[in-house]
Short mmCIF file of C-alpha atoms and ligand atoms in Angstrom, two decimals:
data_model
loop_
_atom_site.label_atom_id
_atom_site.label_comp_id
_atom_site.label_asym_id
_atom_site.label_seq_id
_atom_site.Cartn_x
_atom_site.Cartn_y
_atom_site.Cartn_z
CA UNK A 286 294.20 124.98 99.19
CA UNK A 287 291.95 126.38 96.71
CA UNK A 288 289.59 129.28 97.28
CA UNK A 289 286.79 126.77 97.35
CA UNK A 290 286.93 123.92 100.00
CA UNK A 291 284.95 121.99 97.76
CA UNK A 292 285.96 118.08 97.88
CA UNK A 293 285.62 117.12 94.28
CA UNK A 294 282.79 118.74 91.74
CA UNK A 295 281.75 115.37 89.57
CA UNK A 296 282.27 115.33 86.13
CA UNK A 297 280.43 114.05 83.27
CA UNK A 298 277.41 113.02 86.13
CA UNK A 299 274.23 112.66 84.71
CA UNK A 300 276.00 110.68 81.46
CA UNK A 301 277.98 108.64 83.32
CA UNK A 302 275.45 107.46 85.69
CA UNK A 303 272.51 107.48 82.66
CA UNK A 304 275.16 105.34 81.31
CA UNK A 305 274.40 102.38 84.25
CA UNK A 306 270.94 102.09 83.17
CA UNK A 307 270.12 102.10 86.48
CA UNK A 308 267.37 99.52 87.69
CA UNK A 309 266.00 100.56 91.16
CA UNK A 310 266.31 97.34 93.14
CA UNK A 311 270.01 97.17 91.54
CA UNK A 312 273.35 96.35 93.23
CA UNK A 313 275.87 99.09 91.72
CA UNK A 314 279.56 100.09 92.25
CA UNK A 315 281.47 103.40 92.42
CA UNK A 316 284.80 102.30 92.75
CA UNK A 317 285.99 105.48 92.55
CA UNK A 318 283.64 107.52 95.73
CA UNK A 319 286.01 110.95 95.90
CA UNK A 320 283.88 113.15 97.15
CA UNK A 321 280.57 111.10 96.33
CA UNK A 322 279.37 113.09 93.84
CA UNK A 323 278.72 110.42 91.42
CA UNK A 324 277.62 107.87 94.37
CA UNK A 325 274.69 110.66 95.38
CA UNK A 326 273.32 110.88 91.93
CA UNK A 327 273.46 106.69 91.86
CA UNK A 328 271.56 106.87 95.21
CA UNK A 329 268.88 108.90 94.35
CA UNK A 330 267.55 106.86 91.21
CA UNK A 331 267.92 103.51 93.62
CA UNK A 332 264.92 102.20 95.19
CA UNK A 333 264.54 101.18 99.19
CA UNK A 334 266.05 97.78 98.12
CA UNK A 335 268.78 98.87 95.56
CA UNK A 336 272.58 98.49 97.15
CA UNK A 337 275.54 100.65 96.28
CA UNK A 338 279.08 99.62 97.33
CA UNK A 339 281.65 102.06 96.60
CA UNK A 340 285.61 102.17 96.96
CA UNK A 341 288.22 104.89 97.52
CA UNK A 342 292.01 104.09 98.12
CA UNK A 343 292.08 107.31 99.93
CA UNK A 344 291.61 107.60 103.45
CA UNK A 345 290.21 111.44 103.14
CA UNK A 346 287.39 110.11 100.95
CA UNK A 347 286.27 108.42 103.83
CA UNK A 348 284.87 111.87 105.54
CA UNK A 349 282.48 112.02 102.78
CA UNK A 350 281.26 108.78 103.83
CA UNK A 351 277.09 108.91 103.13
CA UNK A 352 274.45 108.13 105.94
CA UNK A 353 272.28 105.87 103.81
CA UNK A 354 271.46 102.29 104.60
CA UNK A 355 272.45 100.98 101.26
CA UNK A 356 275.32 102.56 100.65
CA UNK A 357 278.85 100.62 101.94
CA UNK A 358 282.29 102.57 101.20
CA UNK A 359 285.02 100.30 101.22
CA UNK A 360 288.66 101.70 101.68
CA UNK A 361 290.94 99.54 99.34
CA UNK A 362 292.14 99.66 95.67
CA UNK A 363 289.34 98.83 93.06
CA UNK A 364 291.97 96.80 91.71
CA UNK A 365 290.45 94.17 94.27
CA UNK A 366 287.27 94.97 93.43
CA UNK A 367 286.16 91.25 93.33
CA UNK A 368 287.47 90.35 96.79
CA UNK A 369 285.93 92.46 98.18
CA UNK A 370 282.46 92.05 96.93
CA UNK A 371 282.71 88.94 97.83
CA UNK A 372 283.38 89.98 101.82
CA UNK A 373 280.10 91.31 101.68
CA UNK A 374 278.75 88.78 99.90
CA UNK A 375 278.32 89.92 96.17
CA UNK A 376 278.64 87.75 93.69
CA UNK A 377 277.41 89.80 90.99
CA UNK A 378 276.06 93.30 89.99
CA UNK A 379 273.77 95.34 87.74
CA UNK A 380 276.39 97.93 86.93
CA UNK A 381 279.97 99.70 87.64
CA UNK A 382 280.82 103.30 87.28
CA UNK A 383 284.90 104.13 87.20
CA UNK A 384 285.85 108.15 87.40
CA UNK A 385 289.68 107.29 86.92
CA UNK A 386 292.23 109.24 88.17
CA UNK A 387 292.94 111.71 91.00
CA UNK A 388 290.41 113.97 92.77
CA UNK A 389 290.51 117.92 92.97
CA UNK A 390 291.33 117.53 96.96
CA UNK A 391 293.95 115.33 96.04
CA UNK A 392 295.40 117.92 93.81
CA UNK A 393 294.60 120.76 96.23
CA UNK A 394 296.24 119.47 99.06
CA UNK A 395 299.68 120.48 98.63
CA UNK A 396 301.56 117.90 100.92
CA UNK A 397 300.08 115.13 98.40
CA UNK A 398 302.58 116.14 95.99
CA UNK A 399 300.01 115.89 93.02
CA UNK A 400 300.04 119.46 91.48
CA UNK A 401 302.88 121.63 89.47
CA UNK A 402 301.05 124.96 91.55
CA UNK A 403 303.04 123.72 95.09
CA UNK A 404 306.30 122.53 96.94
CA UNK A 405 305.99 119.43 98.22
CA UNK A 406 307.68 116.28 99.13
CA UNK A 407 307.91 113.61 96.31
CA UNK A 408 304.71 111.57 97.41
CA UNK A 409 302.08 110.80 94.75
CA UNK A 410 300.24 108.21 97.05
CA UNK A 411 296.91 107.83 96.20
CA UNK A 412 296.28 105.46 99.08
CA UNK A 413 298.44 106.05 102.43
CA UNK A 414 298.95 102.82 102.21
CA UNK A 415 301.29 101.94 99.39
CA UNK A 416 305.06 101.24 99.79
CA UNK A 417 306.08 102.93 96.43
CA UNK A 418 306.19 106.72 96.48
CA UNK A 419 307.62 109.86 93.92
CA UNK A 420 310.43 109.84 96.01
CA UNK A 421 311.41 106.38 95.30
CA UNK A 422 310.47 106.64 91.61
CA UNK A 423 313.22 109.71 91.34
CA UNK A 424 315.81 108.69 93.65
CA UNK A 425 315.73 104.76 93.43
CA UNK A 426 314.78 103.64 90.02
CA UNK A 427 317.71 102.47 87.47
CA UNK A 428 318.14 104.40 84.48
CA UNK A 429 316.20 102.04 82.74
CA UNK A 430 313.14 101.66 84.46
CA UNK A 431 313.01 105.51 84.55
CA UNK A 432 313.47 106.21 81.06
CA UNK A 433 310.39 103.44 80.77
CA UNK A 434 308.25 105.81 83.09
CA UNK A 435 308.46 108.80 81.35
CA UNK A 436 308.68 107.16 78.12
CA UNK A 437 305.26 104.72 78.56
CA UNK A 438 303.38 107.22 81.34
CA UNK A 439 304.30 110.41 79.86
CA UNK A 440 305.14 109.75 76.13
CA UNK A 441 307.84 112.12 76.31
CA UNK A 442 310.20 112.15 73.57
CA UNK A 443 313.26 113.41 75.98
CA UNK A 444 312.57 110.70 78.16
CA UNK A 445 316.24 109.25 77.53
CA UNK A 446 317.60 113.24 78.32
CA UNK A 447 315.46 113.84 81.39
CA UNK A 448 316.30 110.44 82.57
CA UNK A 449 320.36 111.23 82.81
CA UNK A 450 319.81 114.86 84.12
CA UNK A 451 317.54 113.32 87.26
CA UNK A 452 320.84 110.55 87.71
CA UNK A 453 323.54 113.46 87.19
CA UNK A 454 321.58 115.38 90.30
CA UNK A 455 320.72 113.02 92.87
CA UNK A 456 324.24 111.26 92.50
CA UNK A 457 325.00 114.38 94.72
CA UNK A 458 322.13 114.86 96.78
CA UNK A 459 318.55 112.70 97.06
CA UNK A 460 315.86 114.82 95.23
CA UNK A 461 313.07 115.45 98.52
CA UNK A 462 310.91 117.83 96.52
CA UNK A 463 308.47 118.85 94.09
CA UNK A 464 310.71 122.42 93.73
CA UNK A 465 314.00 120.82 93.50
CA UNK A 466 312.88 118.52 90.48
CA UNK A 467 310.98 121.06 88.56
CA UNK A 468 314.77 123.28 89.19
CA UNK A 469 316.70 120.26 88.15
CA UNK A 470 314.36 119.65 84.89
CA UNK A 471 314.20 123.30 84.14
CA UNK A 472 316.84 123.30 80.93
CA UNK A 473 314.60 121.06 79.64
CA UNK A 474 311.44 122.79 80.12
CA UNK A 475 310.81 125.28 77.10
CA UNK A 476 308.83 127.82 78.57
CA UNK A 477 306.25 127.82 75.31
CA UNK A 478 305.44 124.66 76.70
CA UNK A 479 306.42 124.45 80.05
CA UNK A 480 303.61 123.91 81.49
CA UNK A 481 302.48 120.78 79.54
CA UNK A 482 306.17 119.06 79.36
CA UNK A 483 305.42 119.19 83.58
CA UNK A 484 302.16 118.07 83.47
CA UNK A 485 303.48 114.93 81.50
CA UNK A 486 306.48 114.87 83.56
CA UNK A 487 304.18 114.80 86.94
CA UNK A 488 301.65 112.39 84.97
CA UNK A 489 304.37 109.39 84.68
CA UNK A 490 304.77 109.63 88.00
CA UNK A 491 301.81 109.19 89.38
CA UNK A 492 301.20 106.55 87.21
CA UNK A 493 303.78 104.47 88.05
CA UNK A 494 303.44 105.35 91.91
CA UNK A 495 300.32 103.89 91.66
CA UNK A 496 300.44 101.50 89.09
CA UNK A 497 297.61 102.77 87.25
CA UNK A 498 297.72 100.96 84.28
CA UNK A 499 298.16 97.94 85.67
CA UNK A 500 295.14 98.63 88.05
CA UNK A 501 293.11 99.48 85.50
CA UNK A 502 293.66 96.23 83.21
CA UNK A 503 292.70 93.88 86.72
CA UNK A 504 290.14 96.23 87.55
CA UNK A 505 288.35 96.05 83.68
CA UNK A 506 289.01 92.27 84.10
CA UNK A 507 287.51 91.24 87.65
CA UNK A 508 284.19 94.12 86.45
CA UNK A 509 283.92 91.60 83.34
CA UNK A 510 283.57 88.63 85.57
CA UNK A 511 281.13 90.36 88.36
CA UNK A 512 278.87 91.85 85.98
CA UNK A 513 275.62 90.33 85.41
CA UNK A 514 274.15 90.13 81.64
CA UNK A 515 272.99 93.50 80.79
CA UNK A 516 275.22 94.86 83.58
CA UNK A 517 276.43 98.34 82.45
CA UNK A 518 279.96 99.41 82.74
CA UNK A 519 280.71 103.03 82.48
CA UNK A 520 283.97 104.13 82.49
CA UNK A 521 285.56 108.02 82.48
CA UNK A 522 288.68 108.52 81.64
CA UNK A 523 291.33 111.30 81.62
CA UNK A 524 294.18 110.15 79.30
CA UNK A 525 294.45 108.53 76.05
CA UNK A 526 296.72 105.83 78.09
CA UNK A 527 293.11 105.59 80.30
CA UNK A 528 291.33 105.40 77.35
CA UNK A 529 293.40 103.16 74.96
CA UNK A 530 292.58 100.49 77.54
CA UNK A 531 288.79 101.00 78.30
CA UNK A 532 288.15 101.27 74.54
CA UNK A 533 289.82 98.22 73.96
CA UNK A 534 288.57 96.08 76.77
CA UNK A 535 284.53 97.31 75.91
CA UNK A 536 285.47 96.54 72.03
CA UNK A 537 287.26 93.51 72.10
CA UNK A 538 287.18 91.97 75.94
CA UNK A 539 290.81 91.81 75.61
CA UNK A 540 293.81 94.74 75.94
CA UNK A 541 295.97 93.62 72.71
CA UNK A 542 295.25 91.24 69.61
CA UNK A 543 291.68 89.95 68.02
CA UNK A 544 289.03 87.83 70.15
CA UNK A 545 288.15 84.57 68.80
CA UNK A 546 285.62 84.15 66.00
CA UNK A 547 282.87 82.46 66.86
CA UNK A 548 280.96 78.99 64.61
CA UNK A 549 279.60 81.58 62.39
CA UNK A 550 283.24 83.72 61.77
CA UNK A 551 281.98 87.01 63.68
CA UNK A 552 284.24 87.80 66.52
CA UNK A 553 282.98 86.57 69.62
CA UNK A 554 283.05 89.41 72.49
CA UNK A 555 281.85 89.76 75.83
CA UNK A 556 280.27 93.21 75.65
CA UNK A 557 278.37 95.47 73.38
CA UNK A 558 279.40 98.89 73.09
CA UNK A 559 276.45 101.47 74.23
CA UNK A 560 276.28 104.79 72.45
CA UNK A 561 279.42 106.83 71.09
CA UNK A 562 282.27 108.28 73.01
CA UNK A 563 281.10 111.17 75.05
CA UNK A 564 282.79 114.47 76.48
CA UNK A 565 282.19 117.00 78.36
CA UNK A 566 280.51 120.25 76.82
CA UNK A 567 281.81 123.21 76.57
CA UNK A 568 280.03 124.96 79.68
CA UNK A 569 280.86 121.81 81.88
CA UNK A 570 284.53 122.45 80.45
CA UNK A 571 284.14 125.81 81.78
CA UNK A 572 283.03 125.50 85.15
CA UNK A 573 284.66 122.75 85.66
CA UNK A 574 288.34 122.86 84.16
CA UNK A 575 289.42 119.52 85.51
CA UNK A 576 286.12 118.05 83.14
CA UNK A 577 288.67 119.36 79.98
CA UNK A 578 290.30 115.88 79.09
CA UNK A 579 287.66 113.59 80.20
CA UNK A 580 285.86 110.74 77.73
CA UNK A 581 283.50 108.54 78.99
CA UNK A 582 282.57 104.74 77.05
CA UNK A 583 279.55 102.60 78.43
CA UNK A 584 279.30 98.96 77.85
CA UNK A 585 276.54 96.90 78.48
CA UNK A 586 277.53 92.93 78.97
CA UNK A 587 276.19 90.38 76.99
C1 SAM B 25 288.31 111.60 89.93
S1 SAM B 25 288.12 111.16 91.60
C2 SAM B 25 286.45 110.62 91.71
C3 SAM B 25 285.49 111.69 92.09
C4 SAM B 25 284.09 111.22 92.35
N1 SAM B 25 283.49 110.60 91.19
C5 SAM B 25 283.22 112.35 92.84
O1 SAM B 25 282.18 112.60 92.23
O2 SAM B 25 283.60 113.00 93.80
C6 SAM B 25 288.96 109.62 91.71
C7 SAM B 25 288.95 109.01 93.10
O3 SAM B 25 289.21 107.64 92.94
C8 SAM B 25 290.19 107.22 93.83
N2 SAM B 25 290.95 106.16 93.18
C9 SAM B 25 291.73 106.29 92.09
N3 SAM B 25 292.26 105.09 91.77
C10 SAM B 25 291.78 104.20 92.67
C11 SAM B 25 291.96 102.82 92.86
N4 SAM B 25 292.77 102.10 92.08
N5 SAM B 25 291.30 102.21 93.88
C12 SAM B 25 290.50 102.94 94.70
N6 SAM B 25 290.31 104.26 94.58
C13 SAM B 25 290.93 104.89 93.57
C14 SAM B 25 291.01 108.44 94.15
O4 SAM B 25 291.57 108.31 95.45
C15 SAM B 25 290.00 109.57 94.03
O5 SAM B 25 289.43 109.88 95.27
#
């Protein structure tokens, strides 16, 4: 654990949630609640009949839970965000804030398996719920399909090398742990950049444990379809895999190719961009290390 017990501290917060425009009798989303840090700030410009509904894969989020009559936390994957407005019956909302990725608790727990710093068993989970796990990734996965993880997740050049080295090993034994695959790895870990070849190495997991990308794209999709017009979407992001996507989805509507011109020949798209890319400064960067990679985009529907 770190020195601090500290669930999450919220990057990017006043941005991000300036970002939703917020009006007070709104309906908002968090999908991603951590620690609540972003949800509190969303509460707090909200009005007595304003609603927040926020999501968390994670059962451990669900301590942070807030007393607050309209706030729901619901504990499933955002990429069913849609479904499960509807169970409450939402149709639509005024805005949708996304803080992608994994939460300092997640990385601080070491049994998680998340972080270079411990020894743990191959998990990754984000949710205790999902069948796939690290473990399976390293041990299970044909040649192929793990060359494609660290190739598409962690754009690593050696993907096709640290691919046969992780085959070579666990012919002989299953790889259980976090230790044992940084150990097997090692010849391939420079130590200039050690660190960094890891972090990649760790990121392509996780990623594929929990299908991020794919997430992501249904997630961006479904929020296109809930959103009322002017509905704000406001999405931070801590990769350029992340970020590729949500740039592409506010610019276009679409992940790949040009949208549709419309009578007049101007391409026809189902949001306007708000503002420029923003990132963190540098004191945020310094209190806050985990703050160093993130970008946040807002998009306001048509
Ligand atoms: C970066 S943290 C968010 C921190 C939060 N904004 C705060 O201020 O504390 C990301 C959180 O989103 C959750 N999460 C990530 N992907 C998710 C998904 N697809 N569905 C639901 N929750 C997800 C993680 O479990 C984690 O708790």
């Amino acid at each position: 654990m770190t020195m601090t017990m500290e669930y999450h501290n919220p990057v990017l917060l006043h941005a991000s949630v300036d970002g939703l425009n917020i009006k007070p009798d709104g309906i908002y989303v968090d999908v991603t609640f951590g620690g609540g840090g972003h949800s509190k700030e969303i509460l707090s410009r909200l009005g007595r009949n304003g609603k927040l509904f926020a999501f968390d894969q994670d059962e451990d989020a669900l301590a942070n839970a807030l007393e607050d009559e309209r706030f729901t936390l619901i504990n499933e994957n955002f990429r069913f965000i849609k479904r499960f407005l509807r169970f409450y019956g939402i149709k639509s909302v005024d805005g949708i804030l996304a803080d992608l990725g994994v939460s300092s608790h997640q990385f601080d727990v070491p049994e998680r398996g998340f972080s270079t710093r411990f020894d743990a068993g191959l998990d990754m989970r984000m949710s205790q719920k999902n069948n796939l796990n690290a473990y399976k990734v390293v041990n299970e996965y044909d040649e192929a399909n793990l060359r494609r993880v660290f190739l598409d997740y962690g754009e690593l050049k050696n993907a096709p090398v640290l691919t046969r080295t992780i085959l070579e090993a666990r012919e002989f034994n299953p790889i259980k742990t976090t230790d044992r695959l940084k150990e097997i790895l090692s010849q391939h870990l420079p130590e200039r950049v050690k660190n960094k070849v890891l972090a990649q190495i760790y990121q392509a997991i996780r990623i594929e444990v929990n299908q991020e990308m794919d997430v992501l794209r249904e997630f961006l999709e479904q929020s296109l379809e809930v959103l009322n017009p002017e509905g704000r979407l406001s999405v931070i992001s801590y990769h350029s895999l992340e970020d590729r996507l949500v740039k592409r989805f506010m610019k276009n509507g679409m992940f790949e190719g040009e949208p549709e011109r419309d009578f007049f020949g101007n391409f026809s798209v189902p949001f306007k961009t708000v503002g420029k890319l923003i990132v963190p400064d540098s004191s945020e960067i310094k209190e806050n290390n985990r703050a160093r990679s993130a970008k946040l985009r807002i998009a306001e529907k048509k």
